[in-house]
Amino acid sequence: IASVILTAVLMTVKLRRKFLAVLPSYVGIAAVIVGVLISNHSAQSVKTDFISVNGNEAIVMTSGDGAVICDVSGGSLYTLNSAYGIATESGATEVEALMLTHYHEKHLSAVASFVRLSRVRRLYLPTPKTAEDAATMSCLYDAVLSEGVECYIYNDSESITFFRKMGVHISSAANNSSSDHHGVSLLIYDEGKSVAYLSESALTNEDVAAYQNSDHLILGAHGTLPEKCDNML
């Protein structure tokens, strides 16, 4: 708009070189093209951040104005809010997906409060492994639906695609019968690059070996150590 106005003004002025009158329009068009190219590049790239607060962890993936938050915690609202803060700092205006890797009773209040205060489009919940998990999942499902959030149930080791190209592969298993903490392994892959996450309760030689070819390996602190850790790294 500024270029058009400036061009109109210059055309009313007697210029010794007439081509100068249309120069602002060409500069404006060039600026728009550069802006579009930069915007498209930013929208296509995926930025991955990791947050850890007192053993409560989350992985934040942002692309353009959207974000995916993968929660690896005991139901910490503080961690979810911190992850959302990282997402907004990276340019996200909404959470396209919030993913839970496993269930804790505290997730009921934390997730319900988070979706009320933040713009969350979809919630991904893992298939329950116990009756307690099923009860928690059912309550979460009802709570987010009442807020207009779509809810999906995913299977263990299922790969889910976000941003039309980035894949997230999550596996969760209880490490022993005396703990409700699960050993969580997570793999994010995008354009030939990958980021792997292993929680503390999954840190065995076999688990790490399966992810050793990842470009980045995050050794998480969530969970409790396995009872038998002779092969612990």
mmCIF file of C-alpha atoms in Angstrom:
data_model
loop_
_atom_site.group_PDB
_atom_site.id
_atom_site.type_symbol
_atom_site.label_atom_id
_atom_site.label_comp_id
_atom_site.label_asym_id
_atom_site.label_seq_id
_atom_site.Cartn_x
_atom_site.Cartn_y
_atom_site.Cartn_z
ATOM 1 C CA ILE A 1 0.000 0.000 0.000
ATOM 2 C CA ALA A 2 2.823 2.371 0.896
ATOM 3 C CA SER A 3 4.548 1.575 -2.410
ATOM 4 C CA VAL A 4 1.388 2.325 -4.403
ATOM 5 C CA ILE A 5 0.843 5.635 -2.619
ATOM 6 C CA LEU A 6 4.478 6.634 -3.100
ATOM 7 C CA THR A 7 4.304 5.686 -6.789
ATOM 8 C CA ALA A 8 1.189 7.810 -7.263
ATOM 9 C CA VAL A 9 2.889 10.784 -5.585
ATOM 10 C CA LEU A 10 6.033 10.424 -7.694
ATOM 11 C CA MET A 11 3.979 10.269 -10.887
ATOM 12 C CA THR A 12 2.556 13.711 -10.110
ATOM 13 C CA VAL A 13 6.042 15.125 -9.685
ATOM 14 C CA LYS A 14 8.158 16.095 -12.635
ATOM 15 C CA LEU A 15 11.046 13.648 -12.564
ATOM 16 C CA ARG A 16 14.040 13.824 -14.857
ATOM 17 C CA ARG A 17 14.102 10.016 -14.865
ATOM 18 C CA LYS A 18 10.596 8.613 -15.200
ATOM 19 C CA PHE A 19 11.550 5.057 -14.189
ATOM 20 C CA LEU A 20 12.056 6.311 -10.619
ATOM 21 C CA ALA A 21 8.282 6.685 -10.291
ATOM 22 C CA VAL A 22 7.696 2.927 -10.506
ATOM 23 C CA LEU A 23 10.734 1.981 -8.419
ATOM 24 C CA PRO A 24 8.776 1.914 -5.098
ATOM 25 C CA SER A 25 6.313 -0.594 -6.579
ATOM 26 C CA TYR A 26 9.105 -2.954 -7.609
ATOM 27 C CA VAL A 27 10.701 -2.624 -4.148
ATOM 28 C CA GLY A 28 7.341 -3.386 -2.533
ATOM 29 C CA ILE A 29 6.792 -6.463 -4.689
ATOM 30 C CA ALA A 30 10.307 -7.704 -3.900
ATOM 31 C CA ALA A 31 9.683 -7.218 -0.148
ATOM 32 C CA VAL A 32 6.447 -9.223 -0.350
ATOM 33 C CA ILE A 33 8.157 -12.086 -2.207
ATOM 34 C CA VAL A 34 10.999 -12.230 0.332
ATOM 35 C CA GLY A 35 8.503 -12.139 3.196
ATOM 36 C CA VAL A 36 6.476 -15.008 1.727
ATOM 37 C CA LEU A 37 9.600 -17.118 1.187
ATOM 38 C CA ILE A 38 10.762 -16.537 4.767
ATOM 39 C CA SER A 39 7.280 -17.293 6.114
ATOM 40 C CA ASN A 40 7.020 -20.536 4.125
ATOM 41 C CA HIS A 41 10.443 -21.674 5.314
ATOM 42 C CA SER A 42 9.507 -20.942 8.934
ATOM 43 C CA ALA A 43 6.201 -22.794 8.573
ATOM 44 C CA GLN A 44 7.892 -25.864 7.085
ATOM 45 C CA SER A 45 10.685 -26.240 9.650
ATOM 46 C CA VAL A 46 10.059 -27.985 12.980
ATOM 47 C CA LYS A 47 11.704 -26.753 16.182
ATOM 48 C CA THR A 48 12.061 -29.209 19.071
ATOM 49 C CA ASP A 49 12.555 -28.160 22.707
ATOM 50 C CA PHE A 50 12.853 -30.209 25.897
ATOM 51 C CA ILE A 51 11.807 -29.124 29.389
ATOM 52 C CA SER A 52 12.535 -30.839 32.705
ATOM 53 C CA VAL A 53 11.318 -29.576 36.091
ATOM 54 C CA ASN A 54 11.783 -31.803 39.149
ATOM 55 C CA GLY A 55 11.488 -34.985 37.111
ATOM 56 C CA ASN A 56 8.433 -33.717 35.221
ATOM 57 C CA GLU A 57 9.281 -33.433 31.562
ATOM 58 C CA ALA A 58 7.787 -32.428 28.236
ATOM 59 C CA ILE A 59 8.881 -32.195 24.625
ATOM 60 C CA VAL A 60 7.642 -29.210 22.640
ATOM 61 C CA MET A 61 7.533 -29.259 18.847
ATOM 62 C CA THR A 62 6.642 -26.073 16.969
ATOM 63 C CA SER A 63 6.155 -25.332 13.294
ATOM 64 C CA GLY A 64 4.755 -22.030 12.077
ATOM 65 C CA ASP A 65 1.956 -20.992 14.442
ATOM 66 C CA GLY A 66 1.213 -24.537 15.661
ATOM 67 C CA ALA A 67 2.678 -26.623 18.473
ATOM 68 C CA VAL A 68 2.644 -30.233 19.645
ATOM 69 C CA ILE A 69 3.300 -30.860 23.341
ATOM 70 C CA CYS A 70 4.253 -34.358 24.460
ATOM 71 C CA ASP A 71 3.857 -34.637 28.232
ATOM 72 C CA VAL A 72 6.096 -37.030 30.194
ATOM 73 C CA SER A 73 5.123 -36.174 33.745
ATOM 74 C CA GLY A 74 3.150 -37.211 36.778
ATOM 75 C CA GLY A 75 0.386 -34.771 35.920
ATOM 76 C CA SER A 76 2.185 -31.458 36.401
ATOM 77 C CA LEU A 77 0.196 -28.383 35.366
ATOM 78 C CA TYR A 78 3.322 -26.270 35.877
ATOM 79 C CA THR A 79 5.172 -28.359 33.296
ATOM 80 C CA LEU A 80 2.311 -28.035 30.800
ATOM 81 C CA ASN A 81 2.165 -24.266 31.272
ATOM 82 C CA SER A 82 5.955 -24.011 30.917
ATOM 83 C CA ALA A 83 5.788 -26.043 27.701
ATOM 84 C CA TYR A 84 3.067 -23.742 26.398
ATOM 85 C CA GLY A 85 5.255 -20.734 27.212
ATOM 86 C CA ILE A 86 8.083 -22.209 25.142
ATOM 87 C CA ALA A 87 5.640 -22.839 22.288
ATOM 88 C CA THR A 88 4.372 -19.248 22.253
ATOM 89 C CA GLU A 89 7.932 -17.902 22.387
ATOM 90 C CA SER A 90 8.620 -19.950 19.243
ATOM 91 C CA GLY A 91 5.672 -18.315 17.459
ATOM 92 C CA ALA A 92 2.861 -20.797 18.152
ATOM 93 C CA THR A 93 -0.632 -19.411 18.672
ATOM 94 C CA GLU A 94 -2.323 -22.731 19.404
ATOM 95 C CA VAL A 95 -1.549 -26.261 20.550
ATOM 96 C CA GLU A 96 -2.448 -28.517 17.643
ATOM 97 C CA ALA A 97 -2.001 -31.577 19.831
ATOM 98 C CA LEU A 98 -1.333 -32.402 23.473
ATOM 99 C CA MET A 99 -0.051 -35.954 23.934
ATOM 100 C CA LEU A 100 0.098 -37.955 27.165
ATOM 101 C CA THR A 101 2.555 -40.855 27.261
ATOM 102 C CA HIS A 102 0.954 -42.549 30.285
ATOM 103 C CA TYR A 103 -1.569 -41.863 33.035
ATOM 104 C CA HIS A 104 -1.418 -40.416 36.536
ATOM 105 C CA GLU A 105 -4.412 -39.383 38.618
ATOM 106 C CA LYS A 106 -3.074 -35.816 38.742
ATOM 107 C CA HIS A 107 -3.522 -35.601 34.970
ATOM 108 C CA LEU A 108 -7.273 -35.179 35.549
ATOM 109 C CA SER A 109 -6.997 -31.712 37.087
ATOM 110 C CA ALA A 110 -3.841 -30.670 35.219
ATOM 111 C CA VAL A 111 -5.106 -31.421 31.697
ATOM 112 C CA ALA A 112 -8.599 -30.087 32.420
ATOM 113 C CA SER A 113 -7.148 -26.781 33.656
ATOM 114 C CA PHE A 114 -4.668 -26.574 30.786
ATOM 115 C CA VAL A 115 -7.249 -26.987 27.998
ATOM 116 C CA ARG A 116 -9.458 -24.357 29.640
ATOM 117 C CA LEU A 117 -6.665 -21.790 29.743
ATOM 118 C CA SER A 118 -4.861 -22.638 26.500
ATOM 119 C CA ARG A 119 -5.958 -23.078 22.910
ATOM 120 C CA VAL A 120 -5.753 -26.865 22.458
ATOM 121 C CA ARG A 121 -7.269 -28.495 19.374
ATOM 122 C CA ARG A 122 -6.650 -32.210 20.010
ATOM 123 C CA LEU A 123 -5.730 -34.476 22.918
ATOM 124 C CA TYR A 124 -3.983 -37.803 22.286
ATOM 125 C CA LEU A 125 -4.337 -40.429 25.011
ATOM 126 C CA PRO A 126 -2.535 -43.798 25.170
ATOM 127 C CA THR A 127 -4.529 -47.025 25.240
ATOM 128 C CA PRO A 128 -5.012 -47.848 28.958
ATOM 129 C CA LYS A 129 -3.050 -50.775 30.385
ATOM 130 C CA THR A 130 -4.888 -51.118 33.714
ATOM 131 C CA ALA A 131 -8.361 -50.530 35.123
ATOM 132 C CA GLU A 132 -7.059 -47.381 36.831
ATOM 133 C CA ASP A 133 -5.716 -46.124 33.491
ATOM 134 C CA ALA A 134 -9.091 -46.782 31.873
ATOM 135 C CA ALA A 135 -10.914 -44.810 34.569
ATOM 136 C CA THR A 136 -8.509 -41.881 34.220
ATOM 137 C CA MET A 137 -8.786 -41.961 30.433
ATOM 138 C CA SER A 138 -12.596 -41.938 30.577
ATOM 139 C CA CYS A 139 -12.645 -38.899 32.869
ATOM 140 C CA LEU A 140 -10.106 -37.057 30.710
ATOM 141 C CA TYR A 141 -12.073 -37.878 27.580
ATOM 142 C CA ASP A 142 -15.282 -36.403 29.018
ATOM 143 C CA ALA A 143 -13.502 -33.343 30.449
ATOM 144 C CA VAL A 144 -11.849 -32.246 27.200
ATOM 145 C CA LEU A 145 -14.872 -32.950 25.031
ATOM 146 C CA SER A 146 -16.881 -30.520 27.151
ATOM 147 C CA GLU A 147 -14.259 -27.887 26.272
ATOM 148 C CA GLY A 148 -14.585 -28.575 22.533
ATOM 149 C CA VAL A 149 -11.254 -30.441 22.295
ATOM 150 C CA GLU A 150 -11.092 -33.452 19.970
ATOM 151 C CA CYS A 151 -9.824 -36.612 21.651
ATOM 152 C CA TYR A 152 -7.977 -39.558 20.103
ATOM 153 C CA ILE A 153 -6.791 -42.850 21.581
ATOM 154 C CA TYR A 154 -3.518 -44.191 20.183
ATOM 155 C CA ASN A 155 -1.981 -47.641 20.536
ATOM 156 C CA ASP A 156 1.399 -48.406 22.032
ATOM 157 C CA SER A 157 4.223 -48.122 19.459
ATOM 158 C CA GLU A 158 1.872 -46.405 16.986
ATOM 159 C CA SER A 159 3.387 -43.661 14.822
ATOM 160 C CA ILE A 160 1.402 -40.423 14.582
ATOM 161 C CA THR A 161 2.057 -37.735 11.966
ATOM 162 C CA PHE A 162 1.960 -34.011 12.737
ATOM 163 C CA PHE A 163 2.628 -30.938 10.593
ATOM 164 C CA ARG A 164 1.987 -33.252 7.562
ATOM 165 C CA LYS A 165 5.496 -34.673 7.754
ATOM 166 C CA MET A 166 6.811 -35.105 11.297
ATOM 167 C CA GLY A 167 6.258 -38.491 12.910
ATOM 168 C CA VAL A 168 6.047 -39.277 16.641
ATOM 169 C CA HIS A 169 6.473 -42.852 17.855
ATOM 170 C CA ILE A 170 5.696 -43.536 21.550
ATOM 171 C CA SER A 171 6.121 -46.713 23.559
ATOM 172 C CA SER A 172 5.221 -47.008 27.237
ATOM 173 C CA ALA A 173 5.417 -49.976 29.604
ATOM 174 C CA ALA A 174 5.279 -50.358 33.382
ATOM 175 C CA ASN A 175 8.746 -51.204 34.661
ATOM 176 C CA ASN A 176 7.570 -53.223 37.664
ATOM 177 C CA SER A 177 4.445 -54.054 39.628
ATOM 178 C CA SER A 178 5.360 -51.856 42.604
ATOM 179 C CA SER A 179 5.448 -48.580 40.666
ATOM 180 C CA ASP A 180 2.897 -46.716 38.584
ATOM 181 C CA HIS A 181 5.702 -44.997 36.669
ATOM 182 C CA HIS A 182 6.144 -46.235 33.145
ATOM 183 C CA GLY A 183 9.262 -46.612 31.093
ATOM 184 C CA VAL A 184 8.656 -44.199 28.231
ATOM 185 C CA SER A 185 10.537 -44.214 24.949
ATOM 186 C CA LEU A 186 9.736 -41.672 22.274
ATOM 187 C CA LEU A 187 11.108 -41.104 18.771
ATOM 188 C CA ILE A 188 10.531 -37.966 16.704
ATOM 189 C CA TYR A 189 11.601 -38.074 13.078
ATOM 190 C CA ASP A 190 11.438 -35.309 10.504
ATOM 191 C CA GLU A 191 13.148 -35.001 7.101
ATOM 192 C CA GLY A 192 15.753 -37.656 7.811
ATOM 193 C CA LYS A 193 16.573 -36.330 11.290
ATOM 194 C CA SER A 194 15.437 -37.867 14.557
ATOM 195 C CA VAL A 195 15.228 -37.044 18.256
ATOM 196 C CA ALA A 196 14.844 -39.880 20.775
ATOM 197 C CA TYR A 197 13.749 -39.696 24.411
ATOM 198 C CA LEU A 198 14.191 -42.396 27.050
ATOM 199 C CA SER A 199 12.849 -41.979 30.578
ATOM 200 C CA GLU A 200 14.995 -43.034 33.513
ATOM 201 C CA SER A 201 12.877 -46.129 34.121
ATOM 202 C CA ALA A 202 13.643 -47.302 30.572
ATOM 203 C CA LEU A 203 17.410 -46.819 30.632
ATOM 204 C CA THR A 204 18.690 -50.273 29.855
ATOM 205 C CA ASN A 205 21.279 -51.272 27.290
ATOM 206 C CA GLU A 206 18.613 -52.755 25.033
ATOM 207 C CA ASP A 207 16.484 -49.603 25.083
ATOM 208 C CA VAL A 208 19.355 -47.240 24.337
ATOM 209 C CA ALA A 209 20.748 -49.510 21.639
ATOM 210 C CA ALA A 210 17.440 -49.265 19.773
ATOM 211 C CA TYR A 211 17.773 -45.471 19.623
ATOM 212 C CA GLN A 212 21.546 -45.063 19.366
ATOM 213 C CA ASN A 213 21.366 -44.036 15.709
ATOM 214 C CA SER A 214 19.206 -40.989 16.506
ATOM 215 C CA ASP A 215 20.682 -37.570 15.834
ATOM 216 C CA HIS A 216 19.838 -36.505 19.401
ATOM 217 C CA LEU A 217 19.194 -38.707 22.445
ATOM 218 C CA ILE A 218 17.479 -37.244 25.530
ATOM 219 C CA LEU A 219 17.970 -39.231 28.732
ATOM 220 C CA GLY A 220 14.979 -38.286 30.851
ATOM 221 C CA ALA A 221 14.552 -38.296 34.616
ATOM 222 C CA HIS A 222 10.859 -39.184 34.875
ATOM 223 C CA GLY A 223 10.019 -42.428 36.615
ATOM 224 C CA THR A 224 11.819 -44.754 38.988
ATOM 225 C CA LEU A 225 14.803 -46.976 38.297
ATOM 226 C CA PRO A 226 14.073 -50.601 37.366
ATOM 227 C CA GLU A 227 14.462 -53.088 40.227
ATOM 228 C CA LYS A 228 16.979 -55.102 38.225
ATOM 229 C CA CYS A 229 19.518 -52.757 36.718
ATOM 230 C CA ASP A 230 22.591 -54.961 36.218
ATOM 231 C CA ASN A 231 22.715 -53.785 32.610
ATOM 232 C CA MET A 232 22.088 -50.121 33.423
ATOM 233 C CA LEU A 233 24.143 -47.680 31.371
#
